[in-house]
Amino acid sequence: MYARIYGVPYREALARVRAAKDKPIASLFQLPKVKGNGPLGKIKTELLFIERCLDLLKPGGRLGIVLPESVFNNPSLAYVREFCENRAFIRAVVSLPQDTFVSSGASVKASLLFMQKFSRKEQTDFEAKMAAAGEETREKYAPDIAKRTKELEDAIEEAKKKRDADRRKTLQKELHDYRREIEERIKGEARALLKEQFPYPIFLYEAEHVGITATGETDRVPNELVPNEYKPADIEQTTLELYRAFRVDPRPFLLAEARA
């Protein structure tokens, strides 16, 4: 029945599931296979949700998801942030109070993440600029890489001729470390250059009142997220109203130094 209703996408998804029989569920996803991540299957469920939700979106589709703030600021999860940036616009991040989900048994501070998947044209444009940024950055370092690599390789050969095993191993490790370090540097600079070539504003907001208390009460509780009768008196515009204004013209929201 589902094959008749959904056609090729359903059959392709079913084939992937059958191919992964007796394998970890993470084998169906790309994120667990990203370099630098832990062993296959050792990935948090919320990260798989991000990938799955992005996969389910049509080009141009929008997504709102609640995530632990570690996803946004943990250095070890940079690959997850890049995974999202490579597929969608980060439209907004709204930080929630620490006690938002305490009544549900979750004490982790969370944020709302809103994304909009690239259209096919935007995806093509992004990938072209990403490739160009990587190529430009690699060309910048090419002479230094060639020089340093040759120096170390020549020194390794010399150590081999002298049968100096300790010296050879030290130099081989130095070459390995240098290559890893320079690749990380190229990756970081290429990503920064990409953001200059594919710029767009992101709405950031830190909420203090979200319509729920630490004990789970919602009746007559201040809420600054959306227009409602319990909007805090010191809030002129709710988060939603500010976001809508931001989408029309983000310039008034930018920091003075950023505008300079």
XYZ file of N, CA and C in Angstrom:
780
model
N 0.827 -1.207 0.000
C 0.000 0.000 0.000
C 0.863 1.259 0.000
N 1.856 1.286 0.901
C 2.706 2.467 0.988
C 3.486 2.682 -0.306
N 3.920 1.586 -0.923
C 4.652 1.695 -2.183
C 3.772 2.323 -3.255
N 2.492 1.990 -3.240
C 1.567 2.537 -4.222
C 1.337 4.031 -3.968
N 1.272 4.402 -2.698
C 0.987 5.801 -2.344
C 2.213 6.693 -2.550
N 3.381 6.228 -2.055
C 4.566 7.090 -2.033
C 5.565 6.786 -3.149
N 5.414 5.662 -3.806
C 6.233 5.377 -4.967
C 7.710 5.165 -4.692
N 8.545 5.740 -5.567
C 9.998 5.527 -5.526
C 10.628 5.905 -4.181
N 10.310 7.067 -3.579
C 10.948 7.410 -2.297
C 10.738 6.340 -1.231
N 9.528 5.764 -1.192
C 9.256 4.718 -0.197
C 10.069 3.469 -0.489
N 10.116 3.062 -1.755
C 10.857 1.851 -2.102
C 12.358 2.023 -1.835
N 12.875 3.206 -2.112
C 14.294 3.458 -1.846
C 14.582 3.418 -0.341
N 13.698 4.019 0.453
C 13.878 4.013 1.904
C 13.794 2.593 2.457
N 12.846 1.810 1.941
C 12.686 0.426 2.384
C 13.925 -0.399 2.031
N 14.486 -0.137 0.854
C 15.697 -0.859 0.440
C 16.866 -0.555 1.363
N 16.970 0.711 1.811
C 18.050 1.077 2.731
C 17.878 0.389 4.078
N 16.640 0.294 4.530
C 16.370 -0.377 5.805
C 16.719 -1.859 5.713
N 16.318 -2.508 4.629
C 16.598 -3.932 4.461
C 18.096 -4.180 4.338
N 18.814 -3.255 3.664
C 20.265 -3.401 3.510
C 20.978 -3.272 4.853
N 20.327 -2.566 5.799
C 20.946 -2.351 7.111
C 20.509 -3.389 8.143
N 19.817 -4.436 7.701
C 19.354 -5.469 8.628
C 20.530 -6.077 9.382
N 20.365 -6.208 10.703
C 21.384 -6.750 11.600
C 22.588 -5.822 11.768
N 22.485 -4.600 11.243
C 23.531 -3.600 11.437
C 23.014 -2.525 12.388
N 23.891 -1.731 12.993
C 23.427 -0.631 13.868
C 22.538 0.328 13.088
N 21.507 0.856 13.738
C 20.589 1.786 13.072
C 21.351 3.000 12.559
N 22.466 3.323 13.235
C 23.253 4.484 12.819
C 23.843 4.312 11.428
N 23.912 3.080 10.935
C 24.479 2.846 9.600
C 23.604 3.443 8.504
N 22.353 3.804 8.839
C 21.450 4.423 7.875
C 21.696 5.917 7.728
N 22.555 6.468 8.586
C 22.758 7.914 8.631
C 24.168 8.303 8.213
N 24.323 9.560 7.808
C 25.628 10.075 7.413
C 26.422 10.606 8.601
N 25.747 11.252 9.544
C 26.456 11.896 10.656
C 27.385 10.959 11.431
N 26.969 9.718 11.723
C 27.879 8.842 12.476
C 29.149 8.493 11.715
N 29.131 8.708 10.407
C 30.291 8.339 9.594
C 31.249 9.505 9.374
N 30.855 10.686 9.868
C 31.701 11.859 9.675
C 33.009 11.686 10.425
N 34.089 12.067 9.783
C 35.414 11.944 10.403
C 35.451 12.702 11.718
N 36.028 12.073 12.717
C 36.152 12.703 14.020
C 35.072 12.277 14.986
N 34.015 11.617 14.475
C 32.966 11.139 15.364
C 33.376 9.813 15.980
N 32.667 9.392 17.000
C 32.990 8.147 17.684
C 32.627 6.937 16.859
N 32.750 5.736 17.430
C 32.439 4.497 16.717
C 31.000 4.496 16.222
N 30.773 3.830 15.107
C 29.434 3.763 14.539
C 28.445 3.247 15.576
N 27.362 3.961 15.723
C 26.350 3.581 16.696
C 26.469 4.334 18.005
N 27.612 4.973 18.249
C 27.824 5.734 19.473
C 27.536 7.207 19.226
N 26.324 7.490 18.852
C 25.941 8.866 18.563
C 24.609 9.153 19.231
N 24.461 10.370 19.741
C 23.249 10.717 20.476
C 22.038 10.768 19.537
N 20.919 10.335 20.076
C 19.699 10.251 19.275
C 19.293 11.592 18.692
N 19.455 12.685 19.468
C 19.016 13.984 18.970
C 19.779 14.409 17.714
N 21.009 13.919 17.564
C 21.781 14.255 16.371
C 21.229 13.523 15.147
N 20.803 12.276 15.353
C 20.185 11.537 14.257
C 18.851 12.158 13.863
N 18.132 12.712 14.848
C 16.872 13.386 14.554
C 17.102 14.565 13.616
N 18.187 15.319 13.849
C 18.475 16.474 13.002
C 18.628 16.033 11.552
N 19.456 15.005 11.348
C 19.689 14.527 9.984
C 18.398 14.005 9.357
N 17.638 13.222 10.131
C 16.407 12.642 9.595
C 15.403 13.725 9.222
N 15.282 14.738 10.057
C 14.346 15.828 9.774
C 14.757 16.589 8.516
N 16.051 16.835 8.362
C 16.520 17.512 7.162
C 16.254 16.668 5.924
N 16.436 15.358 6.045
C 16.173 14.466 4.914
C 14.702 14.497 4.510
N 13.821 14.609 5.487
C 12.387 14.579 5.203
C 11.863 15.884 4.608
N 12.613 16.966 4.776
C 12.172 18.254 4.248
C 12.278 18.295 2.724
N 11.312 18.930 2.109
C 11.424 19.231 0.690
C 12.394 20.398 0.530
N 12.978 20.602 -0.655
C 13.796 21.787 -0.880
C 13.004 23.045 -0.532
N 13.584 23.899 0.295
C 12.883 25.099 0.736
C 12.012 24.887 1.960
N 11.872 23.629 2.419
C 11.051 23.325 3.587
C 11.648 23.862 4.872
N 10.805 24.092 5.880
C 11.242 24.688 7.148
C 11.143 23.693 8.296
N 12.041 23.863 9.255
C 12.136 22.937 10.380
C 12.335 23.698 11.682
N 11.602 23.285 12.701
C 11.809 23.799 14.057
C 12.037 22.618 14.981
N 13.094 22.660 15.780
C 13.429 21.526 16.636
C 14.028 22.007 17.945
N 13.733 21.300 19.035
C 14.305 21.605 20.346
C 15.552 20.756 20.537
N 16.670 21.401 20.880
C 17.936 20.685 21.034
C 18.683 21.149 22.275
N 19.486 20.270 22.876
C 20.348 20.691 23.985
C 21.326 21.753 23.495
N 21.664 22.709 24.332
C 22.539 23.791 23.894
C 23.941 23.301 23.577
N 24.296 22.119 24.022
C 25.617 21.583 23.693
C 25.793 21.427 22.189
N 24.691 21.208 21.485
C 24.764 21.067 20.028
C 25.253 22.366 19.391
N 24.982 23.502 20.056
C 25.327 24.793 19.491
C 26.706 25.293 19.913
N 27.209 24.822 21.053
C 28.457 25.414 21.549
C 29.552 24.421 21.915
N 29.290 23.120 21.812
C 30.321 22.137 22.156
C 31.294 21.992 20.975
N 32.593 22.262 21.184
C 33.561 22.156 20.084
C 33.565 20.777 19.420
N 33.310 19.730 20.192
C 33.346 18.379 19.628
C 32.168 18.113 18.689
N 31.163 18.991 18.710
C 29.991 18.818 17.840
C 29.993 19.807 16.674
N 31.153 20.379 16.389
C 31.257 21.321 15.267
C 30.842 20.652 13.961
N 31.137 19.346 13.832
C 30.787 18.641 12.594
C 29.276 18.577 12.389
N 28.499 18.593 13.477
C 27.039 18.590 13.371
C 26.558 19.950 12.865
N 27.139 21.010 13.403
C 26.762 22.357 12.964
C 27.102 22.552 11.483
N 28.268 22.053 11.075
C 28.647 22.168 9.669
C 27.730 21.325 8.776
N 27.319 20.178 9.276
C 26.390 19.320 8.538
C 25.105 20.087 8.232
N 24.604 20.828 9.220
C 23.387 21.622 9.033
C 23.642 22.789 8.085
N 24.764 23.486 8.294
C 25.085 24.647 7.461
C 25.256 24.263 5.996
N 25.656 23.011 5.754
C 25.874 22.554 4.378
C 24.583 22.209 3.656
N 23.465 22.212 4.372
C 22.199 21.771 3.785
C 21.051 22.764 3.952
N 21.199 23.709 4.867
C 20.064 24.586 5.153
C 20.514 25.929 5.708
N 19.642 26.925 5.560
C 19.852 28.205 6.216
C 19.519 28.053 7.700
N 20.371 28.556 8.565
C 20.040 28.634 9.991
C 19.256 29.927 10.162
N 17.964 29.834 10.302
C 17.125 31.033 10.340
C 17.105 31.678 11.723
N 17.020 30.864 12.770
C 16.932 31.442 14.115
C 17.335 30.423 15.170
N 17.896 30.958 16.265
C 18.190 30.148 17.443
C 17.639 30.905 18.642
N 16.739 30.287 19.378
C 16.117 30.907 20.543
C 16.511 30.110 21.783
N 17.290 30.710 22.650
C 17.740 30.044 23.872
C 16.625 30.071 24.911
N 16.359 28.930 25.510
C 15.288 28.801 26.494
C 15.861 28.802 27.915
N 15.047 29.180 28.918
C 15.517 29.157 30.307
C 15.906 27.749 30.758
N 16.790 27.666 31.726
C 17.301 26.394 32.216
C 16.189 25.462 32.689
N 15.146 26.025 33.295
C 14.115 25.174 33.921
C 12.915 24.889 33.010
N 13.035 25.171 31.717
C 11.897 25.016 30.802
C 11.312 23.606 30.831
N 12.178 22.588 30.840
C 11.690 21.210 30.759
C 11.939 20.417 32.043
N 12.198 21.117 33.131
C 12.451 20.438 34.404
C 11.252 19.601 34.827
N 10.044 20.108 34.614
C 8.838 19.381 35.025
C 8.657 18.087 34.235
N 9.350 17.984 33.088
C 9.291 16.763 32.279
C 10.455 15.832 32.570
N 11.269 16.219 33.546
C 12.392 15.371 33.940
C 13.685 15.663 33.216
N 13.730 16.770 32.468
C 14.944 17.127 31.729
C 15.516 18.423 32.291
N 16.728 18.362 32.778
C 17.353 19.551 33.370
C 18.344 20.220 32.424
N 18.542 19.647 31.241
C 19.496 20.194 30.277
C 18.948 21.486 29.678
N 19.785 22.511 29.614
C 19.369 23.763 28.993
C 19.224 23.539 27.492
N 18.142 24.055 26.929
C 17.835 23.784 25.525
C 17.603 25.063 24.737
N 17.611 24.930 23.434
C 17.314 26.035 22.529
C 16.409 25.539 21.415
N 15.715 26.474 20.812
C 14.913 26.180 19.629
C 15.754 26.516 18.403
N 15.862 25.588 17.483
C 16.592 25.804 16.248
C 15.615 25.794 15.083
N 15.674 26.827 14.266
C 14.817 26.921 13.091
C 15.704 26.956 11.841
N 15.445 26.048 10.921
C 16.218 25.972 9.682
C 15.292 25.950 8.475
N 15.848 26.336 7.340
C 15.120 26.248 6.077
C 16.030 25.574 5.068
N 15.620 24.416 4.601
C 16.441 23.636 3.687
C 16.686 24.400 2.389
N 17.906 24.301 1.872
C 18.224 24.961 0.609
C 17.314 24.470 -0.503
N 16.977 25.379 -1.413
C 16.359 24.947 -2.657
C 17.459 24.274 -3.478
N 17.105 23.630 -4.549
C 18.113 22.957 -5.374
C 19.125 23.966 -5.922
N 18.637 25.130 -6.309
C 19.529 26.173 -6.825
C 20.463 26.665 -5.729
N 19.931 26.872 -4.530
C 20.752 27.340 -3.408
C 21.785 26.296 -3.009
N 21.388 25.018 -3.048
C 22.326 23.950 -2.705
C 23.479 23.917 -3.699
N 23.154 24.068 -4.978
C 24.192 24.078 -6.014
C 25.132 25.258 -5.827
N 24.555 26.424 -5.536
C 25.356 27.631 -5.312
C 26.258 27.461 -4.095
N 25.709 26.914 -3.012
C 26.484 26.708 -1.789
C 27.654 25.769 -2.044
N 27.381 24.652 -2.700
C 28.430 23.656 -2.940
C 29.526 24.200 -3.850
N 29.147 25.025 -4.837
C 30.142 25.634 -5.722
C 31.040 26.580 -4.943
N 30.434 27.378 -4.065
C 31.221 28.323 -3.269
C 32.065 27.603 -2.223
N 31.560 26.490 -1.696
C 32.337 25.711 -0.739
C 33.565 25.117 -1.414
N 33.376 24.590 -2.618
C 34.501 24.021 -3.360
C 35.517 25.099 -3.708
N 35.038 26.281 -4.104
C 35.933 27.380 -4.470
C 36.714 27.874 -3.253
N 36.046 27.946 -2.113
C 36.720 28.389 -0.892
C 37.800 27.402 -0.474
N 37.500 26.108 -0.609
C 38.487 25.083 -0.272
C 39.680 25.131 -1.201
N 39.406 25.309 -2.494
C 40.486 25.358 -3.477
C 41.367 26.591 -3.269
N 40.732 27.727 -3.021
C 41.489 28.963 -2.807
C 42.382 28.866 -1.576
N 41.837 28.305 -0.509
C 42.613 28.174 0.722
C 43.757 27.185 0.551
N 43.484 26.080 -0.122
C 44.535 25.064 -0.326
C 45.665 25.615 -1.204
N 45.297 26.396 -2.212
C 46.316 27.002 -3.074
C 47.186 27.972 -2.285
N 46.585 28.653 -1.347
C 47.324 29.603 -0.506
C 48.439 28.907 0.269
N 48.157 27.712 0.748
C 49.127 26.993 1.572
C 50.006 26.025 0.773
N 49.687 25.827 -0.507
C 50.396 24.818 -1.300
C 51.919 24.966 -1.285
N 52.475 26.165 -1.491
C 53.945 26.293 -1.474
C 54.559 25.909 -0.135
N 53.962 26.369 0.957
C 54.486 26.054 2.294
C 54.378 24.556 2.581
N 53.269 23.946 2.158
C 53.083 22.511 2.385
C 54.143 21.714 1.624
N 54.343 22.089 0.364
C 55.330 21.376 -0.450
C 56.730 21.508 0.143
N 57.073 22.708 0.585
C 58.408 22.951 1.147
C 58.619 22.149 2.422
N 57.665 22.255 3.348
C 57.820 21.580 4.645
C 57.777 20.069 4.486
N 56.903 19.584 3.615
C 56.800 18.141 3.389
C 58.110 17.585 2.828
N 58.686 18.309 1.865
C 59.952 17.853 1.269
C 61.072 17.835 2.309
N 61.101 18.867 3.172
C 62.131 18.928 4.211
C 62.055 17.707 5.125
N 60.840 17.391 5.542
C 60.667 16.267 6.459
C 60.909 14.929 5.753
N 60.429 14.796 4.521
C 60.648 13.538 3.796
C 62.132 13.314 3.510
N 62.855 14.384 3.189
C 64.294 14.260 2.971
C 65.001 13.851 4.264
N 64.561 14.433 5.374
C 65.170 14.102 6.666
C 64.878 12.654 7.050
N 63.687 12.177 6.707
C 63.333 10.784 6.989
C 64.219 9.843 6.174
N 64.421 10.165 4.907
C 65.280 9.338 4.058
C 66.706 9.325 4.587
N 67.165 10.463 5.059
C 68.514 10.538 5.617
C 68.632 9.665 6.860
N 67.592 9.689 7.696
C 67.599 8.865 8.905
C 67.594 7.382 8.545
N 66.885 7.031 7.476
C 66.864 5.640 7.033
C 68.256 5.194 6.585
N 68.947 6.065 5.839
C 70.283 5.727 5.359
C 71.255 5.506 6.517
N 71.052 6.297 7.566
C 71.928 6.188 8.730
C 71.448 5.113 9.704
N 70.353 4.438 9.360
C 69.775 3.396 10.216
C 69.454 3.924 11.615
N 69.010 5.167 11.639
C 68.639 5.792 12.916
C 67.120 5.662 13.075
N 66.706 4.550 13.653
C 65.276 4.257 13.754
C 64.527 5.270 14.617
N 65.122 5.665 15.728
C 64.458 6.623 16.625
C 64.230 7.959 15.921
N 65.257 8.426 15.231
C 65.149 9.687 14.487
C 64.094 9.563 13.386
N 64.085 8.449 12.692
C 63.120 8.236 11.624
C 61.686 8.279 12.160
N 61.457 7.570 13.278
C 60.108 7.534 13.857
C 59.676 8.919 14.333
N 60.604 9.671 14.897
C 60.286 11.025 15.363
C 59.885 11.919 14.199
N 60.641 11.826 13.107
C 60.351 12.637 11.924
C 59.047 12.216 11.250
N 58.776 10.918 11.222
C 57.528 10.439 10.634
C 56.329 10.936 11.426
N 56.450 10.939 12.729
C 55.374 11.470 13.570
C 55.208 12.974 13.337
N 56.329 13.672 13.208
C 56.273 15.106 12.960
C 55.578 15.401 11.636
N 55.868 14.596 10.605
C 55.224 14.774 9.310
C 53.729 14.485 9.401
N 53.385 13.428 10.105
C 51.974 13.071 10.289
C 51.236 14.192 11.012
N 51.830 14.695 12.096
C 51.195 15.764 12.869
C 51.075 17.045 12.043
N 52.104 17.327 11.249
C 52.070 18.534 10.420
C 50.929 18.446 9.404
N 50.808 17.312 8.759
C 49.749 17.153 7.762
C 48.373 17.289 8.387
N 48.201 16.708 9.558
C 46.912 16.805 10.241
C 46.616 18.252 10.643
N 47.637 18.935 11.185
C 47.466 20.317 11.620
C 47.146 21.241 10.451
N 47.864 21.058 9.330
C 47.637 21.941 8.194
C 46.279 21.684 7.564
N 45.819 20.435 7.577
C 44.491 20.128 7.044
C 43.402 20.785 7.894
N 43.591 20.765 9.215
C 42.631 21.420 10.098
C 42.623 22.924 9.869
N 43.806 23.500 9.664
C 43.900 24.933 9.413
C 43.218 25.300 8.099
N 43.463 24.506 7.067
C 42.840 24.759 5.772
C 41.318 24.640 5.881
N 40.875 23.616 6.583
C 39.433 23.412 6.747
C 38.784 24.597 7.458
N 39.429 25.071 8.539
C 38.877 26.190 9.304
C 38.846 27.477 8.501
N 39.935 27.772 7.787
C 39.994 29.003 7.004
C 39.055 28.940 5.799
N 38.930 27.755 5.207
C 38.016 27.600 4.077
C 36.574 27.806 4.525
N 36.241 27.318 5.706
C 34.884 27.501 6.230
C 34.604 28.972 6.498
N 35.585 29.685 7.052
C 35.418 31.119 7.310
C 35.252 31.887 5.996
N 36.032 31.520 4.986
C 35.934 32.164 3.682
C 34.583 31.872 3.033
N 34.105 30.647 3.192
C 32.801 30.273 2.657
C 31.700 31.143 3.244
N 31.779 31.405 4.544
C 30.749 32.216 5.199
C 30.772 33.658 4.695
N 31.943 34.112 4.257
C 32.024 35.447 3.663
C 31.383 35.454 2.272
N 31.520 34.361 1.554
C 31.017 34.276 0.192
C 29.554 33.838 0.124
N 29.056 33.269 1.220
C 27.664 32.823 1.272
C 27.044 33.362 2.569
N 26.974 34.693 2.686
C 26.516 35.288 3.953
C 24.995 35.407 4.042
N 24.494 35.308 5.252
C 23.087 35.599 5.524
C 22.933 35.810 7.032
N 21.973 36.622 7.450
C 21.804 36.916 8.883
C 21.072 35.793 9.615
N 21.405 35.614 10.883
C 20.752 34.614 11.734
C 20.160 35.321 12.951
N 18.910 35.077 13.225
C 18.213 35.687 14.361
C 18.569 34.925 15.640
N 19.088 35.633 16.623
C 19.458 35.036 17.913
C 18.677 35.729 19.020
N 18.131 34.937 19.929
C 17.321 35.508 21.007
C 17.456 34.648 22.260
N 17.585 35.307 23.405
C 17.632 34.587 24.685
C 16.372 34.899 25.474
N 15.507 33.926 25.604
C 14.224 34.116 26.276
C 14.338 33.851 27.776
N 13.575 34.599 28.543
C 13.532 34.417 29.998
C 12.188 33.880 30.466
N 11.125 34.188 29.710
C 9.773 33.752 30.090
C 9.141 33.037 28.892
N 8.838 31.739 29.049
C 8.336 30.961 27.918
C 6.995 30.287 28.199
N 6.273 30.767 29.202
C 4.929 30.262 29.427
C 4.822 28.981 30.228
N 5.904 28.595 30.922
C 5.869 27.399 31.757
C 6.842 27.566 32.916
N 6.465 27.069 34.078
C 7.340 27.153 35.250
C 8.091 25.840 35.434
N 9.029 25.841 36.365
C 9.812 24.636 36.642
C 8.938 23.500 37.162
N 7.774 23.834 37.701
C 6.862 22.800 38.208
C 5.827 22.385 37.165
N 5.901 22.976 35.985
C 4.988 22.583 34.919
C 3.731 23.412 34.814
N 3.611 24.476 35.600
C 2.412 25.312 35.542
C 2.428 26.183 34.283
N 1.286 26.319 33.650
C 1.178 27.125 32.433
C 0.076 28.181 32.519
N -0.747 28.124 33.560
C -1.867 29.054 33.698
C -1.371 30.428 34.149
N -1.619 31.443 33.328
C -1.278 32.836 33.642
C 0.232 33.036 33.851
N 1.026 32.234 33.183
C 2.483 32.344 33.299
C 3.012 33.248 32.179
N 3.896 34.193 32.511
C 4.437 35.097 31.483
C 5.058 34.333 30.312
N 4.786 34.838 29.111
C 5.294 34.189 27.898
C 5.698 35.270 26.895
N 6.979 35.334 26.572
C 7.467 36.351 25.643
C 7.713 35.793 24.242
N 7.406 34.526 24.024
C 7.715 33.919 22.737
C 6.761 34.337 21.631
N 5.453 34.332 21.924
C 4.442 34.647 20.915
C 3.435 35.630 21.499
N 2.703 36.357 20.662
C 1.688 37.275 21.179
C 0.671 36.540 22.037
N 0.428 37.035 23.237
C -0.533 36.428 24.156
C -0.862 37.418 25.256
N -1.894 37.136 26.019
C -2.334 38.080 27.044
C -1.411 38.130 28.256
N -0.471 37.205 28.361
C 0.445 37.200 29.504
C 1.858 37.633 29.110
N 1.939 38.389 28.041
C 3.244 38.909 27.637
C 3.796 39.782 28.750
N 5.061 39.606 29.156
C 5.657 40.419 30.224
C 5.547 41.910 29.922
N 5.315 42.698 30.945
C 5.089 44.129 30.771
C 6.303 44.847 30.190
N 7.498 44.339 30.476
C 8.714 45.011 30.006
C 9.126 44.576 28.597
N 8.309 43.738 27.964
C 8.598 43.264 26.608
C 7.715 44.012 25.618
N 8.324 44.820 24.737
C 7.548 45.567 23.758
C 7.045 44.668 22.633
N 7.919 43.774 22.162
C 7.556 42.861 21.087
C 7.961 41.440 21.479
N 7.118 40.495 21.134
C 7.442 39.102 21.434
C 8.539 38.606 20.487
N 9.068 37.437 20.796
C 10.123 36.855 19.969
C 9.657 36.681 18.526
N 8.444 36.200 18.352
C 7.911 35.987 17.008
C 7.812 37.299 16.243
N 7.341 38.352 16.912
C 7.203 39.646 16.255
C 8.571 40.215 15.874
N 9.544 40.041 16.761
C 10.895 40.509 16.462
C 11.493 39.733 15.290
N 11.239 38.436 15.273
C 11.765 37.614 14.183
C 11.176 38.046 12.849
N 9.882 38.304 12.824
C 9.251 38.721 11.581
C 9.828 40.048 11.086
N 10.084 40.963 12.022
C 10.700 42.240 11.655
C 12.129 42.017 11.160
N 12.833 41.109 11.795
C 14.203 40.768 11.411
C 14.260 40.211 10.006
N 13.302 39.375 9.644
C 13.286 38.765 8.316
C 13.020 39.820 7.239
N 12.250 40.845 7.587
C 11.980 41.921 6.627
C 13.228 42.772 6.432
N 13.893 43.136 7.546
C 15.100 43.973 7.475
C 15.949 43.713 8.719
N 17.020 42.950 8.593
C 17.847 42.614 9.762
C 18.782 43.730 10.204
N 18.943 44.779 9.377
C 19.944 45.803 9.670
C 19.766 46.483 11.030
N 18.535 46.829 11.440
C 18.391 47.486 12.755
C 18.805 46.582 13.934
N 18.901 45.283 13.707
C 19.237 44.351 14.786
C 20.748 44.112 14.909
N 21.504 44.523 13.894
C 22.928 44.254 13.907
C 23.648 45.152 14.885
N 24.718 44.636 15.487
C 25.531 45.408 16.410
C 26.185 46.563 15.660
N 26.410 47.666 16.366
C 26.981 48.860 15.743
C 28.321 48.542 15.092
N 29.188 47.761 15.794
C 30.500 47.440 15.245
C 30.394 46.553 14.013
N 29.316 45.717 13.959
C 29.131 44.855 12.797
C 28.704 45.670 11.581
N 27.990 46.781 11.827
C 27.533 47.630 10.727
C 28.640 48.520 10.193
N 29.634 48.785 11.039
C 30.713 49.731 10.656
C 31.550 49.181 9.504
